[in-house]
CSV table of C-alpha atoms and ligand atoms in Angstrom, one decimal:
chain,number,residue,atom,x,y,z
A,1,MET,CA,96.8,206.3,120.6
A,2,ARG,CA,98.0,206.9,117.1
A,3,THR,CA,95.5,208.1,114.5
A,4,ILE,CA,95.7,207.4,110.8
A,5,PHE,CA,94.2,209.9,108.4
A,6,SER,CA,94.4,210.6,104.7
A,7,SER,CA,93.3,213.9,103.2
A,8,ASP,CA,92.4,212.0,100.1
A,9,HIS,CA,89.0,211.3,101.8
A,10,ARG,CA,87.9,214.6,100.4
A,11,TYR,CA,87.8,213.1,96.9
A,12,GLN,CA,84.5,211.4,97.8
A,13,ASP,CA,82.2,214.4,97.7
A,14,GLY,CA,78.8,213.3,96.4
A,15,LYS,CA,76.3,215.9,95.4
A,16,ALA,CA,73.1,214.1,96.4
A,17,GLU,CA,71.4,211.1,97.8
A,18,LEU,CA,67.8,210.0,97.6
A,19,VAL,CA,66.0,210.9,100.9
A,20,HIS,CA,62.3,211.1,101.5
A,21,GLY,CA,61.6,211.0,97.8
A,22,THR,CA,63.9,213.9,96.8
A,23,LEU,CA,67.6,214.3,96.1
A,24,GLU,CA,69.2,216.0,99.1
A,25,PRO,CA,72.8,216.9,99.9
A,26,CYS,CA,74.8,213.9,101.1
A,27,TYR,CA,74.9,213.3,104.8
A,28,GLU,CA,78.2,211.5,104.3
A,29,MET,CA,80.3,214.7,103.5
A,30,PRO,CA,84.0,215.6,103.7
A,31,ARG,CA,83.5,217.9,106.7
A,32,ARG,CA,82.9,214.8,108.8
A,33,ALA,CA,86.5,213.6,108.6
A,34,GLU,CA,87.9,217.1,109.0
A,35,ILE,CA,86.0,217.7,112.2
A,36,ILE,CA,87.1,214.4,113.7
A,37,HIS,CA,90.7,215.1,112.6
A,38,ASP,CA,90.6,218.5,114.4
A,39,ALA,CA,89.0,217.1,117.5
A,40,VAL,CA,91.6,214.3,117.8
A,41,LYS,CA,94.3,216.9,117.4
A,42,ALA,CA,92.8,219.3,119.9
A,43,ALA,CA,92.4,216.4,122.4
A,44,ALA,CA,96.1,215.6,122.0
A,45,LEU,CA,95.3,211.8,121.8
A,46,GLY,CA,98.5,211.1,120.1
A,47,PRO,CA,100.2,211.6,116.7
A,48,ILE,CA,98.2,211.8,113.5
A,49,GLU,CA,99.9,210.0,110.6
A,50,ALA,CA,99.4,209.4,106.9
A,51,PRO,CA,98.7,205.8,105.7
A,52,ARG,CA,101.0,203.5,103.9
A,53,ASP,CA,100.1,202.0,100.5
A,54,PHE,CA,99.3,198.3,100.8
A,55,GLY,CA,98.3,197.9,97.1
A,56,ILE,CA,95.2,196.1,96.0
A,57,GLU,CA,96.0,192.6,97.3
A,58,PRO,CA,94.5,193.0,100.8
A,59,VAL,CA,91.3,194.4,99.3
A,60,LEU,CA,91.0,191.4,97.0
A,61,ARG,CA,91.2,189.1,100.1
A,62,VAL,CA,87.7,190.4,101.0
A,63,HIS,CA,86.1,191.6,97.8
A,64,ALA,CA,85.4,189.9,94.5
A,65,SER,CA,87.8,191.0,91.7
A,66,GLY,CA,84.9,191.8,89.3
A,67,PHE,CA,83.4,194.2,91.9
A,68,VAL,CA,86.7,195.9,92.6
A,69,GLU,CA,87.3,196.2,88.9
A,70,PHE,CA,83.8,197.8,88.5
A,71,LEU,CA,84.5,200.3,91.3
A,72,SER,CA,87.8,201.3,89.7
A,73,HIS,CA,86.2,202.0,86.3
A,74,ALA,CA,82.7,203.1,87.2
A,75,TRP,CA,83.3,206.8,86.9
A,76,SER,CA,84.9,206.5,83.5
A,77,LEU,CA,82.1,204.3,82.2
A,78,TRP,CA,79.6,206.9,83.5
A,79,THR,CA,81.3,209.8,81.8
A,80,GLU,CA,81.8,207.8,78.6
A,81,ALA,CA,78.0,207.4,78.6
A,82,GLY,CA,77.8,211.2,78.6
A,83,ARG,CA,76.8,211.7,82.2
A,84,GLU,CA,78.1,214.5,84.5
A,85,TYR,CA,76.1,214.3,87.7
A,86,ASP,CA,76.8,211.7,90.4
A,87,ALA,CA,76.5,208.0,89.3
A,88,LEU,CA,73.5,206.5,91.0
A,89,PRO,CA,71.6,203.3,90.2
A,90,LEU,CA,68.0,203.3,88.9
A,91,ASN,CA,66.7,199.8,89.8
A,92,TRP,CA,67.5,196.6,91.5
A,93,ARG,CA,66.8,192.9,91.0
A,94,ALA,CA,63.8,191.4,92.8
A,95,PRO,CA,63.4,187.8,94.0
A,96,GLY,CA,63.3,185.5,91.0
A,97,MET,CA,65.5,187.7,88.8
A,98,ARG,CA,69.0,186.6,87.7
A,99,MET,CA,72.4,187.3,89.2
A,100,ASP,CA,74.3,185.0,86.9
A,101,ARG,CA,74.4,187.6,84.1
A,102,VAL,CA,76.5,190.7,84.7
A,103,PRO,CA,75.1,193.6,82.7
A,104,SER,CA,77.4,195.3,80.1
A,105,THR,CA,76.2,198.9,80.5
A,106,VAL,CA,77.1,201.3,83.3
A,107,ASP,CA,73.4,201.6,84.4
A,108,GLY,CA,73.1,197.9,84.6
A,109,LEU,CA,76.4,197.6,86.5
A,110,LEU,CA,75.4,200.2,89.0
A,111,SER,CA,72.1,198.3,89.6
A,112,TYR,CA,73.9,195.0,89.8
A,113,TYR,CA,76.5,196.0,92.4
A,114,SER,CA,74.5,198.4,94.6
A,115,PHE,CA,71.7,198.0,97.1
A,116,ASP,CA,70.6,201.6,97.6
A,117,ALA,CA,70.4,205.1,96.0
A,118,GLY,CA,72.3,206.8,98.8
A,119,THR,CA,75.8,206.0,97.7
A,120,PRO,CA,76.9,208.1,94.8
A,121,ILE,CA,80.0,207.3,92.8
A,122,THR,CA,81.9,210.4,91.8
A,123,ALA,CA,85.1,211.4,89.9
A,124,GLY,CA,87.2,210.9,93.1
A,125,THR,CA,85.5,207.9,94.6
A,126,TRP,CA,88.1,205.3,93.7
A,127,ARG,CA,90.9,207.5,95.1
A,128,ALA,CA,89.1,208.2,98.3
A,129,ILE,CA,88.0,204.5,98.9
A,130,THR,CA,91.5,203.1,98.3
A,131,ALA,CA,93.0,205.7,100.6
A,132,SER,CA,90.3,204.8,103.2
A,133,ALA,CA,91.3,201.1,102.9
A,134,ASN,CA,94.9,202.0,103.3
A,135,VAL,CA,94.1,204.0,106.5
A,136,ALA,CA,92.4,200.9,107.9
A,137,LEU,CA,95.4,198.7,106.9
A,138,THR,CA,97.9,201.1,108.4
A,139,GLY,CA,96.0,201.1,111.7
A,140,ALA,CA,95.9,197.3,111.6
A,141,ALA,CA,99.7,197.2,111.0
A,142,ILE,CA,100.3,199.4,114.1
A,143,VAL,CA,98.3,197.0,116.3
A,144,ASN,CA,99.9,194.0,114.6
A,145,ALA,CA,103.3,195.5,115.5
A,146,GLY,CA,102.4,195.4,119.2
A,147,GLU,CA,100.7,198.6,120.1
A,148,ARG,CA,97.6,198.2,122.2
A,149,THR,CA,95.4,200.7,120.3
A,150,ALA,CA,95.1,202.5,117.0
A,151,PHE,CA,92.4,204.8,115.4
A,152,SER,CA,91.9,204.6,111.6
A,153,LEU,CA,90.0,207.7,110.7
A,154,CYS,CA,88.4,206.1,107.6
A,155,ARG,CA,86.2,208.0,105.2
A,156,PRO,CA,84.2,206.8,103.3
A,157,PRO,CA,83.0,204.3,105.8
A,158,GLY,CA,82.8,200.6,105.0
A,159,HIS,CA,80.6,198.3,107.0
A,160,HIS,CA,77.7,198.0,104.6
A,161,ALA,CA,80.0,197.0,101.7
A,162,GLY,CA,80.0,193.2,101.1
A,163,SER,CA,82.2,190.9,99.1
A,164,ASN,CA,80.3,191.8,95.9
A,165,PHE,CA,78.2,194.9,96.6
A,166,TYR,CA,78.2,198.5,97.8
A,167,GLY,CA,75.7,200.8,99.5
A,168,GLY,CA,75.0,202.7,102.7
A,169,TYR,CA,77.8,205.3,101.8
A,170,CYS,CA,80.2,202.3,101.8
A,171,PHE,CA,82.3,200.9,98.9
A,172,LEU,CA,85.2,198.9,100.3
A,173,ASN,CA,84.7,197.3,103.8
A,174,ASN,CA,87.6,198.9,105.6
A,175,ALA,CA,87.1,197.0,108.9
A,176,ALA,CA,86.8,193.6,107.1
A,177,ILE,CA,89.9,194.3,105.0
A,178,ALA,CA,91.8,195.1,108.2
A,179,ALA,CA,90.4,192.1,110.0
A,180,GLN,CA,91.4,189.7,107.2
A,181,TRP,CA,94.8,191.3,106.9
A,182,LEU,CA,95.4,190.7,110.6
A,183,ARG,CA,94.4,187.0,110.1
A,184,ASP,CA,96.8,186.8,107.2
A,185,GLN,CA,99.6,188.2,109.4
A,186,GLY,CA,99.1,185.4,111.9
A,187,ALA,CA,96.4,186.5,114.3
A,188,LYS,CA,94.5,183.3,115.1
A,189,ARG,CA,91.1,184.8,116.0
A,190,VAL,CA,89.8,188.3,115.2
A,191,CYS,CA,86.6,189.9,116.5
A,192,VAL,CA,84.9,192.7,114.6
A,193,LEU,CA,82.7,194.6,117.1
A,194,ASP,CA,80.3,196.9,115.3
A,195,VAL,CA,78.8,199.8,117.4
A,196,ASP,CA,77.6,201.9,114.6
A,197,TYR,CA,73.8,202.7,114.8
A,198,HIS,CA,73.2,200.6,111.6
A,199,HIS,CA,73.8,196.9,111.2
A,200,GLY,CA,77.0,196.1,109.4
A,201,ASN,CA,75.4,193.8,106.9
A,202,GLY,CA,78.5,193.8,104.6
A,203,THR,CA,80.9,192.7,107.4
A,204,GLN,CA,78.4,190.0,108.4
A,205,GLU,CA,78.1,188.7,104.9
A,206,ILE,CA,81.9,188.6,104.4
A,207,PHE,CA,82.5,186.6,107.6
A,208,TRP,CA,79.3,184.6,107.7
A,209,THR,CA,80.8,181.2,107.3
A,210,ARG,CA,84.1,182.0,109.2
A,211,PRO,CA,84.8,180.4,112.5
A,212,ASP,CA,88.0,182.5,112.9
A,213,VAL,CA,86.3,185.9,112.8
A,214,LEU,CA,83.6,186.7,115.3
A,215,PHE,CA,81.2,189.4,114.2
A,216,VAL,CA,79.3,191.2,116.9
A,217,SER,CA,76.9,194.0,116.2
A,218,ILE,CA,74.8,196.3,118.3
A,219,HIS,CA,72.4,198.3,116.2
A,220,SER,CA,68.9,199.7,115.5
A,221,ASP,CA,66.4,196.8,114.9
A,222,PRO,CA,66.2,196.2,111.1
A,223,ILE,CA,62.5,195.7,111.4
A,224,ALA,CA,62.2,199.5,111.5
A,225,GLU,CA,65.6,200.7,110.2
A,226,TYR,CA,68.1,200.6,107.4
A,227,PRO,CA,69.4,198.2,106.1
A,228,TYR,CA,66.1,196.4,106.8
A,229,PHE,CA,67.0,193.0,105.3
A,230,LEU,CA,69.7,191.8,107.7
A,231,GLY,CA,70.7,192.3,111.3
A,232,TYR,CA,68.2,190.1,113.2
A,233,ALA,CA,69.1,188.3,116.4
A,234,ASP,CA,68.5,184.8,114.8
A,235,GLU,CA,71.4,185.3,112.4
A,236,THR,CA,74.2,183.3,114.0
A,237,GLY,CA,76.4,182.3,111.1
A,238,ALA,CA,76.5,179.2,108.9
A,239,GLY,CA,78.6,176.1,108.3
A,240,ALA,CA,81.9,176.3,110.0
A,241,GLY,CA,80.9,179.9,111.1
A,242,GLU,CA,77.8,178.8,113.0
A,243,GLY,CA,77.9,180.5,116.4
A,244,THR,CA,80.4,183.3,115.4
A,245,ASN,CA,77.8,185.9,114.4
A,246,LEU,CA,76.0,187.8,117.1
A,247,ASN,CA,73.4,190.5,116.4
A,248,LEU,CA,71.9,192.6,119.2
A,249,PRO,CA,69.1,194.7,117.6
A,250,LEU,CA,67.7,197.5,119.9
A,251,PRO,CA,64.6,199.6,119.5
A,252,HIS,CA,64.3,203.3,118.4
A,253,GLY,CA,64.8,205.5,121.4
A,254,THR,CA,67.5,203.3,123.1
A,255,ASP,CA,69.5,205.3,125.6
A,256,TRP,CA,72.7,204.4,127.5
A,257,MET,CA,70.7,202.2,129.9
A,258,GLY,CA,69.6,199.8,127.2
A,259,TYR,CA,72.8,200.2,125.2
A,260,ALA,CA,75.1,199.4,128.1
A,261,GLU,CA,73.3,196.1,128.7
A,262,ALA,CA,73.8,195.0,125.1
A,263,LEU,CA,77.4,196.2,125.2
A,264,ASP,CA,78.1,194.2,128.3
A,265,ALA,CA,76.5,191.1,126.8
A,266,SER,CA,78.6,191.6,123.6
A,267,CYS,CA,81.8,191.9,125.7
A,268,ARG,CA,81.1,188.7,127.6
A,269,VAL,CA,80.7,186.8,124.3
A,270,ILE,CA,83.9,188.4,123.0
A,271,GLU,CA,85.8,187.5,126.1
A,272,LYS,CA,84.8,183.9,125.6
A,273,PHE,CA,85.9,183.9,122.0
A,274,SER,CA,89.3,185.3,123.2
A,275,PRO,CA,90.3,187.1,120.1
A,276,ASP,CA,93.9,188.2,119.5
A,277,VAL,CA,92.7,191.6,118.4
A,278,VAL,CA,89.4,193.5,118.3
A,279,VAL,CA,88.5,195.6,115.3
A,280,VAL,CA,85.8,198.1,116.4
A,281,SER,CA,83.6,199.5,113.7
A,282,PHE,CA,82.7,202.8,115.4
A,283,GLY,CA,79.9,205.1,114.3
A,284,ALA,CA,78.7,208.1,116.3
A,285,ASP,CA,75.3,208.0,114.7
A,286,THR,CA,74.0,206.6,117.9
A,287,PHE,CA,74.1,210.2,119.2
A,288,GLU,CA,70.9,211.8,120.4
A,289,THR,CA,70.8,214.5,117.7
A,290,ASP,CA,72.0,212.4,114.8
A,291,PRO,CA,69.8,213.5,111.8
A,292,ILE,CA,69.2,210.0,110.3
A,293,SER,CA,69.2,207.9,113.5
A,294,GLN,CA,66.9,207.2,116.5
A,295,PHE,CA,69.1,206.3,119.5
A,296,LYS,CA,69.6,208.7,122.4
A,297,LEU,CA,73.3,208.4,123.5
A,298,LYS,CA,74.9,211.5,125.0
A,299,ARG,CA,78.5,212.7,124.7
A,300,GLU,CA,79.7,211.1,128.0
A,301,ASP,CA,78.2,207.8,127.1
A,302,TYR,CA,80.9,207.5,124.5
A,303,ARG,CA,83.6,207.6,127.2
A,304,ARG,CA,81.8,204.7,129.0
A,305,MET,CA,81.5,202.8,125.7
A,306,GLY,CA,85.2,203.2,125.1
A,307,ALA,CA,86.1,202.2,128.7
A,308,ARG,CA,84.0,199.0,128.5
A,309,ILE,CA,85.6,198.0,125.3
A,310,ALA,CA,89.1,198.7,126.6
A,311,ARG,CA,88.4,196.5,129.6
A,312,LEU,CA,88.3,193.5,127.1
A,313,ASN,CA,92.0,193.9,127.6
A,314,ARG,CA,92.8,193.1,124.0
A,315,PRO,CA,94.6,195.1,121.3
A,316,ILE,CA,91.9,197.4,119.9
A,317,HIS,CA,91.8,198.9,116.4
A,318,VAL,CA,89.1,201.5,116.0
A,319,VAL,CA,87.8,202.0,112.4
A,320,MET,CA,85.5,205.0,111.7
A,321,GLU,CA,82.1,204.3,110.2
A,322,GLY,CA,79.1,206.6,110.4
A,323,GLY,CA,77.9,209.7,112.4
A,324,TYR,CA,76.1,212.7,110.8
A,325,ALA,CA,75.5,215.2,113.7
A,326,VAL,CA,78.6,216.8,112.2
A,327,ASP,CA,79.0,219.6,114.8
A,328,ASP,CA,79.2,217.0,117.6
A,329,LEU,CA,80.9,214.3,115.6
A,330,GLY,CA,84.5,215.3,116.4
A,331,LEU,CA,84.0,215.6,120.2
A,332,ASN,CA,81.9,212.4,120.4
A,333,THR,CA,84.5,210.4,118.6
A,334,ALA,CA,87.4,211.9,120.6
A,335,THR,CA,85.5,211.2,123.8
A,336,PHE,CA,85.1,207.5,122.7
A,337,LEU,CA,88.8,207.3,122.0
A,338,ALA,CA,89.7,208.9,125.3
A,339,GLY,CA,87.5,206.3,127.0
A,340,ILE,CA,89.6,203.6,125.4
A,341,ALA,CA,93.0,205.3,126.0
A,342,GLU,CA,92.2,205.9,129.7
A,343,ASN,CA,91.5,202.3,130.3
A,344,ALA,CA,93.7,200.4,127.8
B,1,6XA,C1,70.3,205.3,104.1
B,1,6XA,C2,71.1,205.3,105.4
B,1,6XA,C3,72.5,204.9,105.2
B,1,6XA,C4,73.1,204.6,106.5
B,1,6XA,C5,74.6,204.9,106.5
B,1,6XA,C6,75.2,204.6,107.8
B,1,6XA,N1,70.5,206.4,103.2
B,1,6XA,N2,75.6,203.3,108.0
B,1,6XA,O1,75.5,205.4,108.6
B,1,6XA,O2,76.3,203.0,109.1
B,2,ZN,ZN1,75.5,204.1,110.5
């Protein structure tokens, strides 16, 4: 299996996020990608390659141009306003407030386009997120050219970013950009299977009305977990996309027994949809010692997870999302990829 990796990920290096009422060091840190890179290399899973540059067009197929424009300028607006620390929003709209006026100041814009205070914009954010999108697109191109598998070692992650908003450590939705690009290259049906601990609210929003893209997500029940306001089982898509959204929320404490059942149910739905390619949003924050999560998966469970997904017998493009037990993150991810490679 080929891995795509860009060292430009390191340009996203936030100082702080708001946790438990205080500013704490970011969980989503550069060391995450480095440790995965090293583990993939040590496991000899295949070559590690740099991404190609696809330009901004594939990003604009998924995200609103005003939003992309904002992301590209946010740091200069912030520094022009005299700020030096990470750019974080201060407030958000509530029901009844307006979305039809886009604020003119940087504080207003941060509030307009974000949905949490955990996703700092820094001097290098734009460079890192465009590299991350190119990593996903390069992996998609490998699978599109006929290979059975590819691993896009994306960082920053993407699945919380929607067509017109960012949050949850995510700015551009790498998996959605890859899925849309695959459609644009001629794939008739694409599935995004999201096995990160958190619900991929951004991916769901992007493909909500789309019959050609099936979104399936297994995640911690939003009644008790971030992102709280999306990810319930009764969200099945709308309009032409009715029936092509499947959420499988699971309770805190879920171990492999409970997880495997949901994965099996997901795979049966995917088999019925019969996609030309499966994009897997993979997060290892389902691990038992993840510092911000409450599932109980163990290292070898990732091999089983990979094996089950490989048995879908479709081209598989893995896109990296979350995972914050950093010392274990490399091996957990490499074990998942090995599970795919051994059964693909
Ligand atoms: C809130 C938690 C953000 C979740 C990020 C993540 N600060 N998403 O791992 O998949
Ligand atoms: Zn996550």
